Amino acid sequence: MAIHSISSVNPNFLSPSLSKKQISPSDATTNFGQLLKKSIEEVNQTQIQSDRMTEKLVRGENVDLHQVMIASQKASITLQTTMEVRNKVVEAYQEIMRMPM
């Protein structure tokens, strides 16, 4: 019984998307801006969904209290996470501005 050695693995062969891509600074800014906008829109949609479910519950419509609480907590957590990310970005900006030139 012959034992064959393990050949080296080329990461680009496994996933071509892992290969280095050349991104211009304007593309990076656009991508970051789009990512930020999309994230804020998702947080907003989560808040809207939570509000709608809460309103349905208050009106006495057939809504599961458990689902309303989950939606409310999800909205709360996403908003808190967004605020923390914002705080970290502001802190990083302030740190950069304090650097001597």
mmCIF file with all atom_site columns, C-alpha atoms in Angstrom:
data_model
loop_
_atom_site.group_PDB
_atom_site.id
_atom_site.type_symbol
_atom_site.label_atom_id
_atom_site.label_alt_id
_atom_site.label_comp_id
_atom_site.label_asym_id
_atom_site.label_entity_id
_atom_site.label_seq_id
_atom_site.pdbx_PDB_ins_code
_atom_site.Cartn_x
_atom_site.Cartn_y
_atom_site.Cartn_z
_atom_site.occupancy
_atom_site.B_iso_or_equiv
_atom_site.pdbx_formal_charge
_atom_site.auth_seq_id
_atom_site.auth_comp_id
_atom_site.auth_asym_id
_atom_site.auth_atom_id
_atom_site.pdbx_PDB_model_num
ATOM 1   C CA . MET A 1 1   ? 0.000   0.000  0.000  1.00 0.00 ? 1   MET A CA 1
ATOM 2   C CA . ALA A 1 2   ? 1.580   3.238  -1.147 1.00 0.00 ? 2   ALA A CA 1
ATOM 3   C CA . ILE A 1 3   ? 1.259   6.402  0.913  1.00 0.00 ? 3   ILE A CA 1
ATOM 4   C CA . HIS A 1 4   ? 1.237   9.574  -1.130 1.00 0.00 ? 4   HIS A CA 1
ATOM 5   C CA . SER A 1 5   ? 2.475   12.832 0.276  1.00 0.00 ? 5   SER A CA 1
ATOM 6   C CA . ILE A 1 6   ? 0.087   15.727 0.658  1.00 0.00 ? 6   ILE A CA 1
ATOM 7   C CA . SER A 1 7   ? 0.699   18.323 -1.997 1.00 0.00 ? 7   SER A CA 1
ATOM 8   C CA . SER A 1 8   ? 0.684   21.965 -1.067 1.00 0.00 ? 8   SER A CA 1
ATOM 9   C CA . VAL A 1 9   ? -2.664  23.685 -1.211 1.00 0.00 ? 9   VAL A CA 1
ATOM 10  C CA . ASN A 1 10  ? -3.039  26.817 -3.282 1.00 0.00 ? 10  ASN A CA 1
ATOM 11  C CA . PRO A 1 11  ? -5.603  29.094 -1.576 1.00 0.00 ? 11  PRO A CA 1
ATOM 12  C CA . ASN A 1 12  ? -6.493  30.690 -4.923 1.00 0.00 ? 12  ASN A CA 1
ATOM 13  C CA . PHE A 1 13  ? -7.469  27.271 -6.201 1.00 0.00 ? 13  PHE A CA 1
ATOM 14  C CA . LEU A 1 14  ? -9.882  26.754 -3.301 1.00 0.00 ? 14  LEU A CA 1
ATOM 15  C CA . SER A 1 15  ? -11.501 30.160 -3.547 1.00 0.00 ? 15  SER A CA 1
ATOM 16  C CA . PRO A 1 16  ? -10.629 32.532 -6.369 1.00 0.00 ? 16  PRO A CA 1
ATOM 17  C CA . SER A 1 17  ? -12.392 35.325 -4.489 1.00 0.00 ? 17  SER A CA 1
ATOM 18  C CA . LEU A 1 18  ? -9.582  35.273 -1.913 1.00 0.00 ? 18  LEU A CA 1
ATOM 19  C CA . SER A 1 19  ? -7.031  36.470 -4.441 1.00 0.00 ? 19  SER A CA 1
ATOM 20  C CA . LYS A 1 20  ? -5.861  40.037 -4.030 1.00 0.00 ? 20  LYS A CA 1
ATOM 21  C CA . LYS A 1 21  ? -7.864  42.582 -5.939 1.00 0.00 ? 21  LYS A CA 1
ATOM 22  C CA . GLN A 1 22  ? -6.723  46.041 -6.829 1.00 0.00 ? 22  GLN A CA 1
ATOM 23  C CA . ILE A 1 23  ? -9.156  48.564 -5.399 1.00 0.00 ? 23  ILE A CA 1
ATOM 24  C CA . SER A 1 24  ? -8.735  52.262 -5.992 1.00 0.00 ? 24  SER A CA 1
ATOM 25  C CA . PRO A 1 25  ? -9.285  54.669 -3.070 1.00 0.00 ? 25  PRO A CA 1
ATOM 26  C CA . SER A 1 26  ? -12.429 56.046 -4.707 1.00 0.00 ? 26  SER A CA 1
ATOM 27  C CA . ASP A 1 27  ? -13.850 52.510 -5.009 1.00 0.00 ? 27  ASP A CA 1
ATOM 28  C CA . ALA A 1 28  ? -13.064 51.840 -1.363 1.00 0.00 ? 28  ALA A CA 1
ATOM 29  C CA . THR A 1 29  ? -14.790 55.062 -0.318 1.00 0.00 ? 29  THR A CA 1
ATOM 30  C CA . THR A 1 30  ? -17.820 54.242 -2.431 1.00 0.00 ? 30  THR A CA 1
ATOM 31  C CA . ASN A 1 31  ? -17.973 50.690 -1.085 1.00 0.00 ? 31  ASN A CA 1
ATOM 32  C CA . PHE A 1 32  ? -17.657 51.893 2.518  1.00 0.00 ? 32  PHE A CA 1
ATOM 33  C CA . GLY A 1 33  ? -20.309 54.544 1.949  1.00 0.00 ? 33  GLY A CA 1
ATOM 34  C CA . GLN A 1 34  ? -22.670 52.003 0.429  1.00 0.00 ? 34  GLN A CA 1
ATOM 35  C CA . LEU A 1 35  ? -22.018 49.568 3.271  1.00 0.00 ? 35  LEU A CA 1
ATOM 36  C CA . LEU A 1 36  ? -22.717 52.263 5.834  1.00 0.00 ? 36  LEU A CA 1
ATOM 37  C CA . LYS A 1 37  ? -25.917 53.351 4.088  1.00 0.00 ? 37  LYS A CA 1
ATOM 38  C CA . LYS A 1 38  ? -27.135 49.762 3.787  1.00 0.00 ? 38  LYS A CA 1
ATOM 39  C CA . SER A 1 39  ? -26.429 49.088 7.465  1.00 0.00 ? 39  SER A CA 1
ATOM 40  C CA . ILE A 1 40  ? -28.311 52.184 8.593  1.00 0.00 ? 40  ILE A CA 1
ATOM 41  C CA . GLU A 1 41  ? -31.261 51.264 6.373  1.00 0.00 ? 41  GLU A CA 1
ATOM 42  C CA . GLU A 1 42  ? -31.337 47.767 7.917  1.00 0.00 ? 42  GLU A CA 1
ATOM 43  C CA . VAL A 1 43  ? -31.352 49.242 11.425 1.00 0.00 ? 43  VAL A CA 1
ATOM 44  C CA . ASN A 1 44  ? -34.185 51.556 10.388 1.00 0.00 ? 44  ASN A CA 1
ATOM 45  C CA . GLN A 1 45  ? -36.204 48.662 8.929  1.00 0.00 ? 45  GLN A CA 1
ATOM 46  C CA . THR A 1 46  ? -35.713 46.672 12.139 1.00 0.00 ? 46  THR A CA 1
ATOM 47  C CA . GLN A 1 47  ? -37.021 49.633 14.162 1.00 0.00 ? 47  GLN A CA 1
ATOM 48  C CA . ILE A 1 48  ? -40.020 50.071 11.841 1.00 0.00 ? 48  ILE A CA 1
ATOM 49  C CA . GLN A 1 49  ? -40.891 46.370 12.027 1.00 0.00 ? 49  GLN A CA 1
ATOM 50  C CA . SER A 1 50  ? -40.713 46.444 15.823 1.00 0.00 ? 50  SER A CA 1
ATOM 51  C CA . ASP A 1 51  ? -42.951 49.528 15.955 1.00 0.00 ? 51  ASP A CA 1
ATOM 52  C CA . ARG A 1 52  ? -45.529 47.962 13.640 1.00 0.00 ? 52  ARG A CA 1
ATOM 53  C CA . MET A 1 53  ? -45.685 44.757 15.664 1.00 0.00 ? 53  MET A CA 1
ATOM 54  C CA . THR A 1 54  ? -46.040 46.722 18.892 1.00 0.00 ? 54  THR A CA 1
ATOM 55  C CA . GLU A 1 55  ? -48.865 48.808 17.404 1.00 0.00 ? 55  GLU A CA 1
ATOM 56  C CA . LYS A 1 56  ? -50.687 45.643 16.291 1.00 0.00 ? 56  LYS A CA 1
ATOM 57  C CA . LEU A 1 57  ? -50.361 44.212 19.796 1.00 0.00 ? 57  LEU A CA 1
ATOM 58  C CA . VAL A 1 58  ? -51.713 47.405 21.370 1.00 0.00 ? 58  VAL A CA 1
ATOM 59  C CA . ARG A 1 59  ? -54.687 47.441 18.957 1.00 0.00 ? 59  ARG A CA 1
ATOM 60  C CA . GLY A 1 60  ? -55.534 43.908 20.011 1.00 0.00 ? 60  GLY A CA 1
ATOM 61  C CA . GLU A 1 61  ? -54.757 42.245 16.707 1.00 0.00 ? 61  GLU A CA 1
ATOM 62  C CA . ASN A 1 62  ? -53.726 38.607 16.652 1.00 0.00 ? 62  ASN A CA 1
ATOM 63  C CA . VAL A 1 63  ? -49.981 38.987 17.216 1.00 0.00 ? 63  VAL A CA 1
ATOM 64  C CA . ASP A 1 64  ? -47.860 36.664 19.308 1.00 0.00 ? 64  ASP A CA 1
ATOM 65  C CA . LEU A 1 65  ? -46.419 38.518 22.309 1.00 0.00 ? 65  LEU A CA 1
ATOM 66  C CA . HIS A 1 66  ? -43.298 36.389 22.060 1.00 0.00 ? 66  HIS A CA 1
ATOM 67  C CA . GLN A 1 67  ? -42.649 37.589 18.482 1.00 0.00 ? 67  GLN A CA 1
ATOM 68  C CA . VAL A 1 68  ? -43.256 41.214 19.491 1.00 0.00 ? 68  VAL A CA 1
ATOM 69  C CA . MET A 1 69  ? -40.698 40.943 22.292 1.00 0.00 ? 69  MET A CA 1
ATOM 70  C CA . ILE A 1 70  ? -38.151 39.321 19.982 1.00 0.00 ? 70  ILE A CA 1
ATOM 71  C CA . ALA A 1 71  ? -38.619 42.081 17.389 1.00 0.00 ? 71  ALA A CA 1
ATOM 72  C CA . SER A 1 72  ? -38.318 44.732 20.096 1.00 0.00 ? 72  SER A CA 1
ATOM 73  C CA . GLN A 1 73  ? -35.107 43.270 21.490 1.00 0.00 ? 73  GLN A CA 1
ATOM 74  C CA . LYS A 1 74  ? -33.661 42.803 18.012 1.00 0.00 ? 74  LYS A CA 1
ATOM 75  C CA . ALA A 1 75  ? -34.349 46.465 17.227 1.00 0.00 ? 75  ALA A CA 1
ATOM 76  C CA . SER A 1 76  ? -32.809 47.532 20.516 1.00 0.00 ? 76  SER A CA 1
ATOM 77  C CA . ILE A 1 77  ? -29.665 45.469 20.019 1.00 0.00 ? 77  ILE A CA 1
ATOM 78  C CA . THR A 1 78  ? -29.137 46.648 16.438 1.00 0.00 ? 78  THR A CA 1
ATOM 79  C CA . LEU A 1 79  ? -29.527 50.276 17.507 1.00 0.00 ? 79  LEU A CA 1
ATOM 80  C CA . GLN A 1 80  ? -27.087 49.829 20.400 1.00 0.00 ? 80  GLN A CA 1
ATOM 81  C CA . THR A 1 81  ? -24.581 48.144 18.097 1.00 0.00 ? 81  THR A CA 1
ATOM 82  C CA . THR A 1 82  ? -24.898 50.969 15.578 1.00 0.00 ? 82  THR A CA 1
ATOM 83  C CA . MET A 1 83  ? -24.299 53.536 18.303 1.00 0.00 ? 83  MET A CA 1
ATOM 84  C CA . GLU A 1 84  ? -21.193 51.699 19.510 1.00 0.00 ? 84  GLU A CA 1
ATOM 85  C CA . VAL A 1 85  ? -19.806 51.520 15.980 1.00 0.00 ? 85  VAL A CA 1
ATOM 86  C CA . ARG A 1 86  ? -20.456 55.239 15.587 1.00 0.00 ? 86  ARG A CA 1
ATOM 87  C CA . ASN A 1 87  ? -18.671 55.924 18.872 1.00 0.00 ? 87  ASN A CA 1
ATOM 88  C CA . LYS A 1 88  ? -15.647 53.893 17.759 1.00 0.00 ? 88  LYS A CA 1
ATOM 89  C CA . VAL A 1 89  ? -15.501 55.723 14.426 1.00 0.00 ? 89  VAL A CA 1
ATOM 90  C CA . VAL A 1 90  ? -15.645 59.097 16.193 1.00 0.00 ? 90  VAL A CA 1
ATOM 91  C CA . GLU A 1 91  ? -12.912 58.000 18.619 1.00 0.00 ? 91  GLU A CA 1
ATOM 92  C CA . ALA A 1 92  ? -10.708 56.850 15.730 1.00 0.00 ? 92  ALA A CA 1
ATOM 93  C CA . TYR A 1 93  ? -11.253 60.138 13.903 1.00 0.00 ? 93  TYR A CA 1
ATOM 94  C CA . GLN A 1 94  ? -10.388 62.129 17.028 1.00 0.00 ? 94  GLN A CA 1
ATOM 95  C CA . GLU A 1 95  ? -7.251  60.043 17.538 1.00 0.00 ? 95  GLU A CA 1
ATOM 96  C CA . ILE A 1 96  ? -6.147  60.683 13.960 1.00 0.00 ? 96  ILE A CA 1
ATOM 97  C CA . MET A 1 97  ? -6.765  64.410 14.364 1.00 0.00 ? 97  MET A CA 1
ATOM 98  C CA . ARG A 1 98  ? -4.576  64.465 17.489 1.00 0.00 ? 98  ARG A CA 1
ATOM 99  C CA . MET A 1 99  ? -1.618  62.964 15.635 1.00 0.00 ? 99  MET A CA 1
ATOM 100 C CA . PRO A 1 100 ? 1.177   65.457 15.038 1.00 0.00 ? 100 PRO A CA 1
ATOM 101 C CA . MET A 1 101 ? 2.092   66.133 11.441 1.00 0.00 ? 101 MET A CA 1
#
